[in-house]
Amino acid sequence: MKDNQKLLYRQSLRVPKRFKLEGMNDLYTQKVNSKILGLPINYLVWMYYTGEKHYDKQKFIDRKEVKIKKFDRKIERANDPRKKASLQYRKLRKIDLVNAKIENGNHFMQWGEPAAVFDTAQVRATIDKINNFLFSKGYFLGKTTFELKEYKRRVGVVYSVNPGSGYFYDTLSTDIQDSIMADLYFQHRPESF
């Protein structure tokens, strides 16, 4: 983490008592780092950056090239079509494993997680997602605001959700021009929601 960056430490939603939070905790665009046993010490971040110190991407790219050349030589020398097919399959598996190391890093990097750096653009994106969620649930006038709580290099964000009043369907009217379709509609209407 750079000197001018801050760690996203906590996010929470503040909603009215009558409002259900169901499905809203998945709307955060930026995730907070996991905590083990609720402790402020974050082992997963430490694990990620320790793995990153010992990770050399070029080493895996070179290893990939060596494996490709090795398998290409074996495939070229093979006479049996079944053996060629087997070697090509093994080549693809080995290359996929090396590609995973190139993309995801070493085991420490895969098990750990990078530090969640606070980003105001992500806060705005989260507010948009929450407002869209409210709109999809019938709260067309819903508004969301945020409040930042900073302590040293850590930031907590509290999203205050004001859903407004919900809109509900009062009546439904139908205007079906085709009489056969109208008969089918009214015949099956009690079965629908």
mmCIF file of N, CA and C in Angstrom, residues 10 14 24 37 41 49 86 90-91 129 132 148-149 151 182-183 190:
data_model
loop_
_atom_site.group_PDB
_atom_site.id
_atom_site.type_symbol
_atom_site.label_atom_id
_atom_site.label_comp_id
_atom_site.label_asym_id
_atom_site.label_seq_id
_atom_site.Cartn_x
_atom_site.Cartn_y
_atom_site.Cartn_z
ATOM 1 N N ARG A 10 -14.061 -1.038 7.054
ATOM 2 C CA ARG A 10 -15.409 -1.482 7.408
ATOM 3 C C ARG A 10 -16.429 -0.795 6.509
ATOM 4 N N ARG A 14 -27.084 1.511 6.975
ATOM 5 C CA ARG A 14 -28.017 2.011 7.975
ATOM 6 C C ARG A 14 -29.360 2.191 7.273
ATOM 7 N N MET A 24 -28.983 -6.916 0.203
ATOM 8 C CA MET A 24 -28.294 -5.632 0.028
ATOM 9 C C MET A 24 -26.808 -5.700 0.356
ATOM 10 N N LEU A 37 -11.266 -14.445 13.099
ATOM 11 C CA LEU A 37 -11.752 -14.348 14.472
ATOM 12 C C LEU A 37 -12.063 -12.909 14.880
ATOM 13 N N ILE A 41 -5.909 -7.724 13.035
ATOM 14 C CA ILE A 41 -4.725 -8.173 12.302
ATOM 15 C C ILE A 41 -5.201 -8.984 11.114
ATOM 16 N N TYR A 49 1.020 -10.315 0.350
ATOM 17 C CA TYR A 49 2.184 -9.488 0.061
ATOM 18 C C TYR A 49 3.498 -10.232 0.306
ATOM 19 N N SER A 86 -2.553 -38.143 -26.592
ATOM 20 C CA SER A 86 -2.274 -38.150 -25.154
ATOM 21 C C SER A 86 -1.267 -37.059 -24.788
ATOM 22 N N ARG A 90 -1.796 -33.819 -22.318
ATOM 23 C CA ARG A 90 -0.898 -33.533 -21.200
ATOM 24 C C ARG A 90 -0.268 -32.154 -21.343
ATOM 25 N N LYS A 91 0.068 -31.784 -22.563
ATOM 26 C CA LYS A 91 0.641 -30.457 -22.818
ATOM 27 C C LYS A 91 -0.344 -29.365 -22.406
ATOM 28 N N LYS A 129 -25.563 1.247 -7.199
ATOM 29 C CA LYS A 129 -26.110 -0.108 -7.130
ATOM 30 C C LYS A 129 -27.228 -0.206 -6.098
ATOM 31 N N ASN A 132 -30.288 1.530 -7.534
ATOM 32 C CA ASN A 132 -30.918 0.671 -8.548
ATOM 33 C C ASN A 132 -31.662 -0.494 -7.907
ATOM 34 N N LEU A 148 -18.142 8.965 5.932
ATOM 35 C CA LEU A 148 -16.820 8.361 6.109
ATOM 36 C C LEU A 148 -16.366 8.538 7.553
ATOM 37 N N LYS A 149 -15.805 7.470 8.097
ATOM 38 C CA LYS A 149 -15.212 7.524 9.424
ATOM 39 C C LYS A 149 -13.755 7.109 9.272
ATOM 40 N N TYR A 151 -9.793 6.761 10.714
ATOM 41 C CA TYR A 151 -8.920 6.626 11.865
ATOM 42 C C TYR A 151 -7.544 6.255 11.343
ATOM 43 N N ALA A 182 -58.716 -13.506 -25.241
ATOM 44 C CA ALA A 182 -59.367 -12.980 -24.044
ATOM 45 C C ALA A 182 -60.007 -14.108 -23.242
ATOM 46 N N ASP A 183 -60.660 -15.061 -23.930
ATOM 47 C CA ASP A 183 -61.268 -16.201 -23.235
ATOM 48 C C ASP A 183 -60.211 -17.036 -22.528
ATOM 49 N N PRO A 190 -57.142 -17.098 -12.636
ATOM 50 C CA PRO A 190 -56.978 -17.453 -11.228
ATOM 51 C C PRO A 190 -55.679 -18.218 -10.922
#
